[in-house]
mmCIF file of C-alpha atoms and ligand atoms in Angstrom:
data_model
loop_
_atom_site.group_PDB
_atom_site.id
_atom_site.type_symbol
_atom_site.label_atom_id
_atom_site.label_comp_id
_atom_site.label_asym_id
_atom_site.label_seq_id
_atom_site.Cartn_x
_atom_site.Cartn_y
_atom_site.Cartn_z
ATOM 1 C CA UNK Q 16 106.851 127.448 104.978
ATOM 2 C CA UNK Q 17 105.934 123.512 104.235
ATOM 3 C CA UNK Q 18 104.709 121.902 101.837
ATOM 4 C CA UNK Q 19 100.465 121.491 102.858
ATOM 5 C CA UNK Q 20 97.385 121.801 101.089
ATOM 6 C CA UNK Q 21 96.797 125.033 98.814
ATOM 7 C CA UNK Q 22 100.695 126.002 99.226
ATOM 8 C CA UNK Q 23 102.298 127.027 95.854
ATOM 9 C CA UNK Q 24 105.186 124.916 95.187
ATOM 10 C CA UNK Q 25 107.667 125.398 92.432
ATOM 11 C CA UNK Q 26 110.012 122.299 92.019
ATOM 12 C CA UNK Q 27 112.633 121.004 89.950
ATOM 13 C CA UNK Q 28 112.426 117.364 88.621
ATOM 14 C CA UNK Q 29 114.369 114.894 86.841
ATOM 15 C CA UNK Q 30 111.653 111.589 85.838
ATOM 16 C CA UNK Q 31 113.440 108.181 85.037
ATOM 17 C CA UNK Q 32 111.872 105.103 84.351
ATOM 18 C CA UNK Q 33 113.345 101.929 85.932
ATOM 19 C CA UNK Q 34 116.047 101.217 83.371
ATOM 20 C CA UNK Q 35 117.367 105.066 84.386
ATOM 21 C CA UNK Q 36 116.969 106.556 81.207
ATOM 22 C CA UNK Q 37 115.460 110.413 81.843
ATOM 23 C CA UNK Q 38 111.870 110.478 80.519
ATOM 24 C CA UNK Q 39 111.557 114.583 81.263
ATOM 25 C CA UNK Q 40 113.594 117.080 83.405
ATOM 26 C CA UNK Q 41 113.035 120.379 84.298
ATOM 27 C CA UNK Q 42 116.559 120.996 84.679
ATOM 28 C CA UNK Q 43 117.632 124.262 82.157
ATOM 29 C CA UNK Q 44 113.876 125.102 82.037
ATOM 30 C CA UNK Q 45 111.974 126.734 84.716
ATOM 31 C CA UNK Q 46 110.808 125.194 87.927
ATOM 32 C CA UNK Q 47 107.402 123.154 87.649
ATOM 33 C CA UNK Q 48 104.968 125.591 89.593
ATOM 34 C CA UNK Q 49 101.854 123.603 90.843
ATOM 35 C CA UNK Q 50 98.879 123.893 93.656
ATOM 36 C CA UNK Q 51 99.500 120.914 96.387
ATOM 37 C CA UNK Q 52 96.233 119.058 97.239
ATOM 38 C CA UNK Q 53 94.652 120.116 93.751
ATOM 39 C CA UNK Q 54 95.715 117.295 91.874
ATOM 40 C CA UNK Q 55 98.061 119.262 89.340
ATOM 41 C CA UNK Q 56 100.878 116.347 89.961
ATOM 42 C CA UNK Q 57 100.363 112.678 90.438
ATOM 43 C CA UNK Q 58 99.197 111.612 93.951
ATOM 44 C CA UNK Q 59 102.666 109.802 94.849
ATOM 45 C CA UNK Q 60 104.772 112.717 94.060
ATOM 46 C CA UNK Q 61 102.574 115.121 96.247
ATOM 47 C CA UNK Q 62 102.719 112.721 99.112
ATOM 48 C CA UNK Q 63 106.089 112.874 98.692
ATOM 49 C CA UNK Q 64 106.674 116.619 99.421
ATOM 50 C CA UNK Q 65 104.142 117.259 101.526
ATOM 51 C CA UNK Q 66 105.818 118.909 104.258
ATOM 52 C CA UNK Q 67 108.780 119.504 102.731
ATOM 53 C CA UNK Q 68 110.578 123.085 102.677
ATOM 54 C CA UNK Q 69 112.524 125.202 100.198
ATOM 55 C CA UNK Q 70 116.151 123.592 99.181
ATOM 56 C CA UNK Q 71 115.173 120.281 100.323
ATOM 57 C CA UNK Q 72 116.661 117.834 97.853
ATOM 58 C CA UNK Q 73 114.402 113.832 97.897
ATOM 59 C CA UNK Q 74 114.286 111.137 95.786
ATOM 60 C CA UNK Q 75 110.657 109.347 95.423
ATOM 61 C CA UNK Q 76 110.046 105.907 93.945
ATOM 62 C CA UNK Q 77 106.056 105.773 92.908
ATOM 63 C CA UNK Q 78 104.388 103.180 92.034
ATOM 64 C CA UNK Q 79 101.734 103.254 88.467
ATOM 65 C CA UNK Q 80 98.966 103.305 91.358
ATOM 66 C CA UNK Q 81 100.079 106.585 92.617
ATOM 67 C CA UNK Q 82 101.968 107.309 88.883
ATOM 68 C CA UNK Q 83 99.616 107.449 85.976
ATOM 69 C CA UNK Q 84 98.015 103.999 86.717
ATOM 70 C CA UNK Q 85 98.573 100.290 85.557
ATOM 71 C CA UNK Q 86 97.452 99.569 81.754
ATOM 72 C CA UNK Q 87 94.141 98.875 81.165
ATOM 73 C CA UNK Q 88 94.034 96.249 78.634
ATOM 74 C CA UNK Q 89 90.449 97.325 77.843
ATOM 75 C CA UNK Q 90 91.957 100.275 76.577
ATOM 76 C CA UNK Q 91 94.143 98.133 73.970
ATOM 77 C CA UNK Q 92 92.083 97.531 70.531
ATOM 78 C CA UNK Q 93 92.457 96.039 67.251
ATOM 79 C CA UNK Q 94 91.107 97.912 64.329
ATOM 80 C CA UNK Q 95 90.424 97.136 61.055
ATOM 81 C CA UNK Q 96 93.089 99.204 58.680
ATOM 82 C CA UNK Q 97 90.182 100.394 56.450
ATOM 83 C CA UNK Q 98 88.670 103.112 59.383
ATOM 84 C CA UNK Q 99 91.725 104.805 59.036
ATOM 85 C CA UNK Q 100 92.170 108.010 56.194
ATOM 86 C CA UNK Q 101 95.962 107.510 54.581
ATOM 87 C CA UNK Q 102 99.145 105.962 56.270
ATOM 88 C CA UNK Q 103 99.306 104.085 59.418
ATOM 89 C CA UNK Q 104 102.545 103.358 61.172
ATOM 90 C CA UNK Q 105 103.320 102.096 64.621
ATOM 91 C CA UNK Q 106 103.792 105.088 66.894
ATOM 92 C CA UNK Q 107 101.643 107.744 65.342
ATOM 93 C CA UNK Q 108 99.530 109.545 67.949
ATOM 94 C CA UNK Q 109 95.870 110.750 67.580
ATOM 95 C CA UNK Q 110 93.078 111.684 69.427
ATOM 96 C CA UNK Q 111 90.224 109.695 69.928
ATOM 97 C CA UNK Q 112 86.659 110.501 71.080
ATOM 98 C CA UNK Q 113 85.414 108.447 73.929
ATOM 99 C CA UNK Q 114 82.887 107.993 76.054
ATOM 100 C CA UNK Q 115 85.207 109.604 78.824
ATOM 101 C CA UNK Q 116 85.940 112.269 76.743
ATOM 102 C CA UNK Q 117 88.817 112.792 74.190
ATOM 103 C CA UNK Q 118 92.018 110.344 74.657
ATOM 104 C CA UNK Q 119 95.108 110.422 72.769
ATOM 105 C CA UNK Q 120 95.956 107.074 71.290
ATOM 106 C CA UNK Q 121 98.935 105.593 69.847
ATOM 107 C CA UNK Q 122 99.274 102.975 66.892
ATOM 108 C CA UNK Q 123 101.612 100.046 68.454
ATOM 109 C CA UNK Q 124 101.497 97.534 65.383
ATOM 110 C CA UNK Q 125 99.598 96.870 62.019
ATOM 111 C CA UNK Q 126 99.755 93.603 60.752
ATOM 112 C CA UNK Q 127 97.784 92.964 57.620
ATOM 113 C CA UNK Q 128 94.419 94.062 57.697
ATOM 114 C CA UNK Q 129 94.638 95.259 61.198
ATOM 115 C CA UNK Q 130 95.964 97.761 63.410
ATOM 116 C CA UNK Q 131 96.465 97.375 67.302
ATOM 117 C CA UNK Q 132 96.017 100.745 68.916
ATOM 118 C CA UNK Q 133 96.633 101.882 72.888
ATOM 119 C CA UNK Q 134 94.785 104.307 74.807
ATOM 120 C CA UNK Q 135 96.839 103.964 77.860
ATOM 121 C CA UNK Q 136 98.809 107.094 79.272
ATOM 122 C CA UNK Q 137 102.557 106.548 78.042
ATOM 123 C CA UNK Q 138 103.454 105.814 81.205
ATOM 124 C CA UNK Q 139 100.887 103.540 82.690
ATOM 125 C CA UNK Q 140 102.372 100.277 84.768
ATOM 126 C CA UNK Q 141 105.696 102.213 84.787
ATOM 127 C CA UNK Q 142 107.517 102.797 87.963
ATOM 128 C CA UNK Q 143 108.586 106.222 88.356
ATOM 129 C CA UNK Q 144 111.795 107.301 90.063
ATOM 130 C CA UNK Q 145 111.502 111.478 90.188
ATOM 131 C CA UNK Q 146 114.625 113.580 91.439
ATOM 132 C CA UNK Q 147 113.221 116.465 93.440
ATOM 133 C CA UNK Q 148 114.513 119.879 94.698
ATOM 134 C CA UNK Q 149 112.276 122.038 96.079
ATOM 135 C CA UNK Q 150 112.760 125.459 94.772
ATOM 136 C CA UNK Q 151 109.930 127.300 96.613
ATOM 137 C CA UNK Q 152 107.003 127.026 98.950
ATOM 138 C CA UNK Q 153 104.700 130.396 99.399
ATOM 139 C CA UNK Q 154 100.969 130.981 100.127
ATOM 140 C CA UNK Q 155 98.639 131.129 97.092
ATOM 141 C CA UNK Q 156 96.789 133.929 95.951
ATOM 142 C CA UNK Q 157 93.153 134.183 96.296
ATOM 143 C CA UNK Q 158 92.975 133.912 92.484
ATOM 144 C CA UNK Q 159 95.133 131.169 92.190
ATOM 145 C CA UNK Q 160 92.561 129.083 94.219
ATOM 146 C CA UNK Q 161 89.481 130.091 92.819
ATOM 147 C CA UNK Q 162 91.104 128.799 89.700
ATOM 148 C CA UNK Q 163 92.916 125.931 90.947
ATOM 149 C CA UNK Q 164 96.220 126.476 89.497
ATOM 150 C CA UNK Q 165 99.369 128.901 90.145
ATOM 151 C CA UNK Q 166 99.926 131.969 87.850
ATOM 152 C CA UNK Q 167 103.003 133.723 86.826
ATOM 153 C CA UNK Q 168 106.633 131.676 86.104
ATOM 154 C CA UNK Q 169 106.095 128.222 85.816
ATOM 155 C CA UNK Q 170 102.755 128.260 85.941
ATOM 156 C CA UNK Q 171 99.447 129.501 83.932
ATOM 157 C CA UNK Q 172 99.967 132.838 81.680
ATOM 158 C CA UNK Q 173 96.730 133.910 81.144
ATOM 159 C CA UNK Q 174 96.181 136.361 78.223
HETATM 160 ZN ZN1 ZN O 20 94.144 131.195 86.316
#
């Protein structure tokens, strides 16, 4: 069976950004289980399998377009120090309410009074370089699409 539309595909991955260092692997973990076409994965890495079979082996390059996006520099903002409660250091993470809904958020530098914070996914404007083997393609259950995502190993547990 191929990779299309609806198929369950269970993968292994290794991500590296363009210097090579790994960003995440699934290698000693279990395969990534996901629902092609449903938007589980970025768009580049599910053009990149469609049609692809159990044990095939690919290497895909994807752009931030079809990645997690370029930065939006609208989404970079300078705070003043005082709407923060306690400490604030470059790289602390928190989660901010916005009008799109909630967005994590990372501290990149305080200076002084201020503090520059980023609501960009980590790895918008990077240029991803994913290590694929396919580990298996089958048909999805009714109940996996009426809820849009695969059950059992790798993917949802529900309780
Ligand atoms: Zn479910």
């Amino acid at each position: 069976m191929q990779v299309a539309r609806d198929a369950v595909v269970l993968i292994h991955y290794t991500l590296k950004n363009d210097a090579g260092e790994v960003l995440d692997s699934s290698v000693g973990h279990e395969p990534l289980a996901y629902l092609q076409g449903r938007g589980g994965i970025i768009a580049g890495l599910e053009e990149a399998l469609e049609g692809k079979v159990a044990g095939d082996k690919l290497l895909a390059t994807i752009p931030p377009e079809k990645g997690y996006g370029v930065k939006d520099p609208s989404l970079v903002q300078q705070v003043p120090r005082r709407a923060f409660q306690g400490d604030v250091r470059a790289g602390m993470q928190f989660t901010a309410s916005t009008e799109a809904g909630p967005r994590t958020v990372v501290v990149t530098r305080v200076q002084g009074d201020m503090v520059t914070i980023d609501g960009n996914h980590a790895l918008a404007g990077e240029t991803l370089h994913f290590d694929v083997e396919v580990t298996e393609v089958r048909v999805a259950s009714e109940e996996e699409l009426a809820h849009g995502h695969v059950h059992g190993p790798g993917g949802h547990h529900h309780h």
